[in-house]
Amino acid sequence: MKNSIKYGIRLLATSTLFFSVFCTFAQEKDNDLPLIVNDIIEDHAQNRNEETDYSRLIDELNFRLRNPLNLNTAKEDDLRYFIFLNDIQIRDILNLRNKLGKIDNLFQLQLVESLSFQDIQNLKHFVYAGPLIEKTSGKLKRSLHYGRHDIFMRYERTLEQKQGYKPLSGSHLSESPNRRYLGSPDKYYLKYHYRSRNIRWGINAEKDPGEEFFKGTQPLGFDFYSGYVMVEDIKWLDKLIIGDYNMQAAQGLAMWSGLSFGKSSGVASVRKQAGGISPNTSMSEFGYFRGIAVEKVLGDFYTTVFYSRTKRDANINSRDTLGDYYYITSLQQTGYHNTESLVKNKDAVNEQLLGGNVFTKFGNLKLGVTAYAFELEMEMETPAQLYNKFDFSGNRQFVNSLDYEYNLRNIIFFGETAYSGNNAWGTLNGFIVRPVSGVFLSVLHRWYQRDFQSTKGGAFGENSANQNEKGLFTGLKIQLNRRITFNAYTDLFRFDWLNYRVDAPSCGSEYRLKMEYTPSRKWNADIRYQYEHKMINRDIENVIINKPGDRKKQRFRLNISWKATKWLKLNNRAAWSFMNMENQEPQDGWLLYQDILIRPDDKPYAFSFRYALFNTDSYDARLYAYEHDVLYAFAIPAYYYQGFRTYLLVKYELSKTIDFWLKIARSQYTDRTSVSSGLAKIDKPAKTDVKLQIRIKF
Amino acid sequence: MRKTVFIVFLILLAGHNNLFAQYDGSSSGGRSAAMGDAAVTSADVWSILNNPAGLAENQKMSAGIFYEMRYNIADFSTRGAAFQLPAGRGNFGIAFSVFGISAYNEKHFAVAYGRELFPEFKGGISFDYLHTHLNDESGQLTANKGILTFQAGIQYKLTDKTGIGFSVFNPYSARLSDYENEYIPAIARLGLDYKAADHFLIVLEAEQNIKYNLRIKGGLEYEIKDRLMARGGVKTNPAEYTFGGGIKFMGITFDFAFAYHLVLGYSPYGSFQYQF
């Protein structure tokens, strides 16, 4: 409904000329998500090893780029998608609206003290000050008519031949069938989705490099298919998803699937913004649910119920010689099925899950309950290691949690306490406060027992699983004025049990300081320093008991971006890392790059170019840097060893309905003769990736 | 006793074998103890020990006492008192503190003077007598050693909202004993405070103890009501969080603080100040 009205307004209020300007403007912005989004994603990637799919976030932000949110009708939850805003800022915006009655134009946002210049600039991309229309329930027919279709087709390939693609003689192959990739090195990606105010649907399909396509082990073509249909606000139905979906509740201690941000430089990120159920639009082959999920407001109770039945990739073993008793040794999350053994593990085990979430509000207090139970087809028995002694085993788990949020003047308290069926607890409590204007402080305490098993959770923590961890995080943001912002955090944590590669109880700390300087629209700069101390096993061979040693990592970076003209933007970065591990030589690394971004408003093309030089002593001293990529792909490569990397990204708008992207990226190493190891090994000191993408929207 | 032995063991294990000595540069007064130990810019009766330049700020007679129990162990406690007297254009101060037990203790006497040297620029100096005592279980074998050293410091206003403080304690690392060349470390501190609003203060300090790595300390103070303060802070090397509060009542200020170390636990701190 909102959509259709907005379309109407646009048609009435704008001349064709204005309309075309708007279109190119919107186009231009497609690839130009606010810097903060890149920043947050880059931060996030630094703390993770596996690749994460940021589709959902980009989806939402892109949707809002095209369909800006009306600030006068926006609900608190709508604003939460703007991850660069924190809760107090969101509340202040809503308070301003209440005070003024109506926000007439976006300049009035400057009245919100807690918003910095940069926040307002970021927000302007996604919102507008529209009329005060009441939200009305949508009509299916209209919704079908005013929606938008998007089709993405992507092709990717590494040009150099990897070890796994080399021909292997028949005898070698029968001896060790896993020494070869099954299919071609091409990657295909297909994504179709439709979105309107009340209805959405979509299909994702992907073939990873090395997987077969329409033959052999993949008779259905793509290795991975995913799809969903979702209806929203139609008649009595608040939200219904059939197909693949994600579920996020409270602070994520019990239930959190899909994108999740850990520590990042923002105070805001400490409190998670649960999105409830949402369709799974990502290509991640793990972590989503498949089934049916319903959201319904019953009086004052916001209720969600979900059921899922999926197949998971797993490594299966049999215990007795007859092979009657099967059990799972590990669940796999990579989604790669490019060797014989990986194909064997594909969809090896059934998982069923049933759960629900209810929350209600009493004035300033919000209370919620989450509960779910899941069952695996077979027992899980991870190989006995001391560090995973308290991990999930068996085939059933029940987890429930209680969460709260309380708003007291300029403080928001929040927390969640969860119980896992094996009689273990985890709890997380904190607050965000704005003691005076321009200052935000956040404090978060977490306490997870070593045997707490929230297998579907994803709450704040240093470890990837919310288990065996105690810690206190404090974050501080100071907006000195509209130009200068400081961001700092400290996090101290301890693990009372062993961790992977840490053969003793250990503790650690992390500090970060960031200063942003935005003197004008023309340019901005930021400086960042990060220090991390953790304990990890020392690299000593032939010892029975390894004693963890201190590992200190420091990173420093300076970033300057400069908008030279309307169509030319330059971006420079210098980054340095330093690692000090007990019993080892200190290692350091640096990275320097120049970005050139050309985006003429009135031309159908845009270019991004980077030249980067890097030199690190080891993989451990690696540095990450966000890279522009084709829409929906997020590249945050790690730069390590010695060499240079260049990429060129071209976007061409063939017509109003068709966009085209091409990216060529090449890393060349000067200190070695081959890249990678194992099946991915390349016998040349270079790696070249080509990516092609077409989007059709109508 | 077993707990003490255990903690000592932990401390040795952690490599901070001097952590519990009094001359480690930790600040005095419950206020700075709650603000990550950042005290070089503060101005109260505890400036006698923290940075004598702070003595110049408030030309009034005042007195204070404090008690700290490091890692919640009575044997690791420090007790002390301070007194300040206006004199001419500045203040005189004397302070005394003791760390330890009868078998091992460290005493600290300080006489200080601080005054405004130029507008918005204060300076101060203290003479410190540090006395270390050690005896065996029977009390027959004893060792005593006293040394005289000094601390000098300055504080000045950079802007209305921003102040800078610098002090150096025992700049020549006075020798304590010829045995293993033991000395009292020199400590230099540089700090900054920023008054973000009338009732909100941010402090930041870097401390270089000649024996250890640089320590960074940061703290916040928020005046909830006229007489009620909330404080928090953090310090590095070793990493500790601190938090606490303060209440003012009939000229008496009571400040309390807790420092939290990940392995060693909590250290409570409390102090009373009275202004005549």
PDB file of N, CA and C in Angstrom, chain A residues 4 52 66 100-101 141 165 225 238 304 322 379 381 402 413 420 441 448 494 527 566 594 605 643 669 671 675 682:
ATOM      1  N   SER A   4       2.499   1.670  -3.241  1.00  0.00           N
ATOM      2  CA  SER A   4       1.665   2.132  -4.343  1.00  0.00           C
ATOM      3  C   SER A   4       1.386   3.627  -4.212  1.00  0.00           C
ATOM      4  N   THR A  52      31.018 -14.912   5.009  1.00  0.00           N
ATOM      5  CA  THR A  52      29.656 -14.710   5.470  1.00  0.00           C
ATOM      6  C   THR A  52      28.883 -14.013   4.367  1.00  0.00           C
ATOM      7  N   ARG A  66      15.754   2.075  -2.781  1.00  0.00           N
ATOM      8  CA  ARG A  66      14.770   2.223  -3.853  1.00  0.00           C
ATOM      9  C   ARG A  66      13.414   2.676  -3.322  1.00  0.00           C
ATOM     10  N   LEU A 100       7.314  17.253  17.276  1.00  0.00           N
ATOM     11  CA  LEU A 100       6.935  18.151  16.180  1.00  0.00           C
ATOM     12  C   LEU A 100       5.566  17.804  15.610  1.00  0.00           C
ATOM     13  N   GLY A 101       5.114  16.613  15.898  1.00  0.00           N
ATOM     14  CA  GLY A 101       3.867  16.165  15.281  1.00  0.00           C
ATOM     15  C   GLY A 101       4.130  15.525  13.946  1.00  0.00           C
ATOM     16  N   LYS A 141      -3.950  -8.297  -4.529  1.00  0.00           N
ATOM     17  CA  LYS A 141      -3.958  -7.998  -5.953  1.00  0.00           C
ATOM     18  C   LYS A 141      -3.046  -6.815  -6.283  1.00  0.00           C
ATOM     19  N   TYR A 165      41.957 -29.598 -10.277  1.00  0.00           N
ATOM     20  CA  TYR A 165      41.364 -29.710 -11.617  1.00  0.00           C
ATOM     21  C   TYR A 165      42.285 -30.411 -12.592  1.00  0.00           C
ATOM     22  N   TYR A 225      19.841 -25.291  -3.888  1.00  0.00           N
ATOM     23  CA  TYR A 225      18.622 -24.570  -4.222  1.00  0.00           C
ATOM     24  C   TYR A 225      17.978 -24.072  -2.935  1.00  0.00           C
ATOM     25  N   ASP A 238      -0.164 -11.668   9.914  1.00  0.00           N
ATOM     26  CA  ASP A 238       0.887 -10.651  10.054  1.00  0.00           C
ATOM     27  C   ASP A 238       2.115 -11.003   9.249  1.00  0.00           C
ATOM     28  N   THR A 304       5.492 -15.728  17.472  1.00  0.00           N
ATOM     29  CA  THR A 304       6.079 -16.358  16.301  1.00  0.00           C
ATOM     30  C   THR A 304       6.184 -17.855  16.560  1.00  0.00           C
ATOM     31  N   LEU A 322      28.813 -54.529  11.568  1.00  0.00           N
ATOM     32  CA  LEU A 322      27.673 -54.767  10.686  1.00  0.00           C
ATOM     33  C   LEU A 322      27.153 -53.454  10.107  1.00  0.00           C
ATOM     34  N   GLU A 379      22.512 -39.901  16.443  1.00  0.00           N
ATOM     35  CA  GLU A 379      23.225 -39.355  17.592  1.00  0.00           C
ATOM     36  C   GLU A 379      24.468 -38.608  17.111  1.00  0.00           C
ATOM     37  N   GLU A 381      28.182 -37.678  18.026  1.00  0.00           N
ATOM     38  CA  GLU A 381      29.264 -38.083  18.930  1.00  0.00           C
ATOM     39  C   GLU A 381      30.559 -37.524  18.392  1.00  0.00           C
ATOM     40  N   LEU A 402      14.595 -16.359  28.442  1.00  0.00           N
ATOM     41  CA  LEU A 402      13.757 -15.251  28.863  1.00  0.00           C
ATOM     42  C   LEU A 402      14.535 -13.978  28.556  1.00  0.00           C
ATOM     43  N   PHE A 413      18.186  -0.812  29.330  1.00  0.00           N
ATOM     44  CA  PHE A 413      18.726  -2.052  29.881  1.00  0.00           C
ATOM     45  C   PHE A 413      18.215  -3.209  29.025  1.00  0.00           C
ATOM     46  N   SER A 420      19.853 -24.505  28.588  1.00  0.00           N
ATOM     47  CA  SER A 420      19.864 -25.581  27.604  1.00  0.00           C
ATOM     48  C   SER A 420      19.565 -26.893  28.319  1.00  0.00           C
ATOM     49  N   LEU A 441      27.494   5.345  25.968  1.00  0.00           N
ATOM     50  CA  LEU A 441      28.280   4.358  26.699  1.00  0.00           C
ATOM     51  C   LEU A 441      27.506   3.050  26.689  1.00  0.00           C
ATOM     52  N   TYR A 448      28.637 -17.477  30.125  1.00  0.00           N
ATOM     53  CA  TYR A 448      28.142 -18.704  29.508  1.00  0.00           C
ATOM     54  C   TYR A 448      28.872 -19.880  30.148  1.00  0.00           C
ATOM     55  N   ARG A 494      37.370 -14.290  29.790  1.00  0.00           N
ATOM     56  CA  ARG A 494      38.103 -15.470  30.242  1.00  0.00           C
ATOM     57  C   ARG A 494      37.356 -16.729  29.879  1.00  0.00           C
ATOM     58  N   ILE A 527      41.099   7.120  11.652  1.00  0.00           N
ATOM     59  CA  ILE A 527      42.284   6.449  12.174  1.00  0.00           C
ATOM     60  C   ILE A 527      41.788   5.399  13.150  1.00  0.00           C
ATOM     61  N   LYS A 566      32.286  15.638  -8.774  1.00  0.00           N
ATOM     62  CA  LYS A 566      31.011  14.934  -8.624  1.00  0.00           C
ATOM     63  C   LYS A 566      31.121  13.473  -9.012  1.00  0.00           C
ATOM     64  N   GLN A 594      45.351   2.384  -3.193  1.00  0.00           N
ATOM     65  CA  GLN A 594      44.710   3.548  -3.802  1.00  0.00           C
ATOM     66  C   GLN A 594      43.472   3.055  -4.530  1.00  0.00           C
ATOM     67  N   TYR A 605      27.678   4.198 -17.013  1.00  0.00           N
ATOM     68  CA  TYR A 605      28.736   3.324 -16.514  1.00  0.00           C
ATOM     69  C   TYR A 605      29.368   3.845 -15.222  1.00  0.00           C
ATOM     70  N   GLY A 643      53.277  -8.987  -2.149  1.00  0.00           N
ATOM     71  CA  GLY A 643      52.870  -8.842  -3.539  1.00  0.00           C
ATOM     72  C   GLY A 643      51.972  -7.654  -3.770  1.00  0.00           C
ATOM     73  N   TYR A 669      52.108 -12.555  -6.334  1.00  0.00           N
ATOM     74  CA  TYR A 669      53.006 -12.669  -5.182  1.00  0.00           C
ATOM     75  C   TYR A 669      54.445 -12.638  -5.645  1.00  0.00           C
ATOM     76  N   ASP A 671      57.057 -13.285  -3.384  1.00  0.00           N
ATOM     77  CA  ASP A 671      57.948 -14.012  -2.487  1.00  0.00           C
ATOM     78  C   ASP A 671      57.737 -15.520  -2.540  1.00  0.00           C
ATOM     79  N   VAL A 675      50.575 -20.610  -4.928  1.00  0.00           N
ATOM     80  CA  VAL A 675      49.581 -20.018  -4.049  1.00  0.00           C
ATOM     81  C   VAL A 675      48.748 -21.139  -3.448  1.00  0.00           C
ATOM     82  N   ILE A 682      47.833 -23.478  -6.574  1.00  0.00           N
ATOM     83  CA  ILE A 682      48.083 -22.989  -7.926  1.00  0.00           C
ATOM     84  C   ILE A 682      49.592 -22.928  -8.103  1.00  0.00           C
TER      85      ILE A 682
END
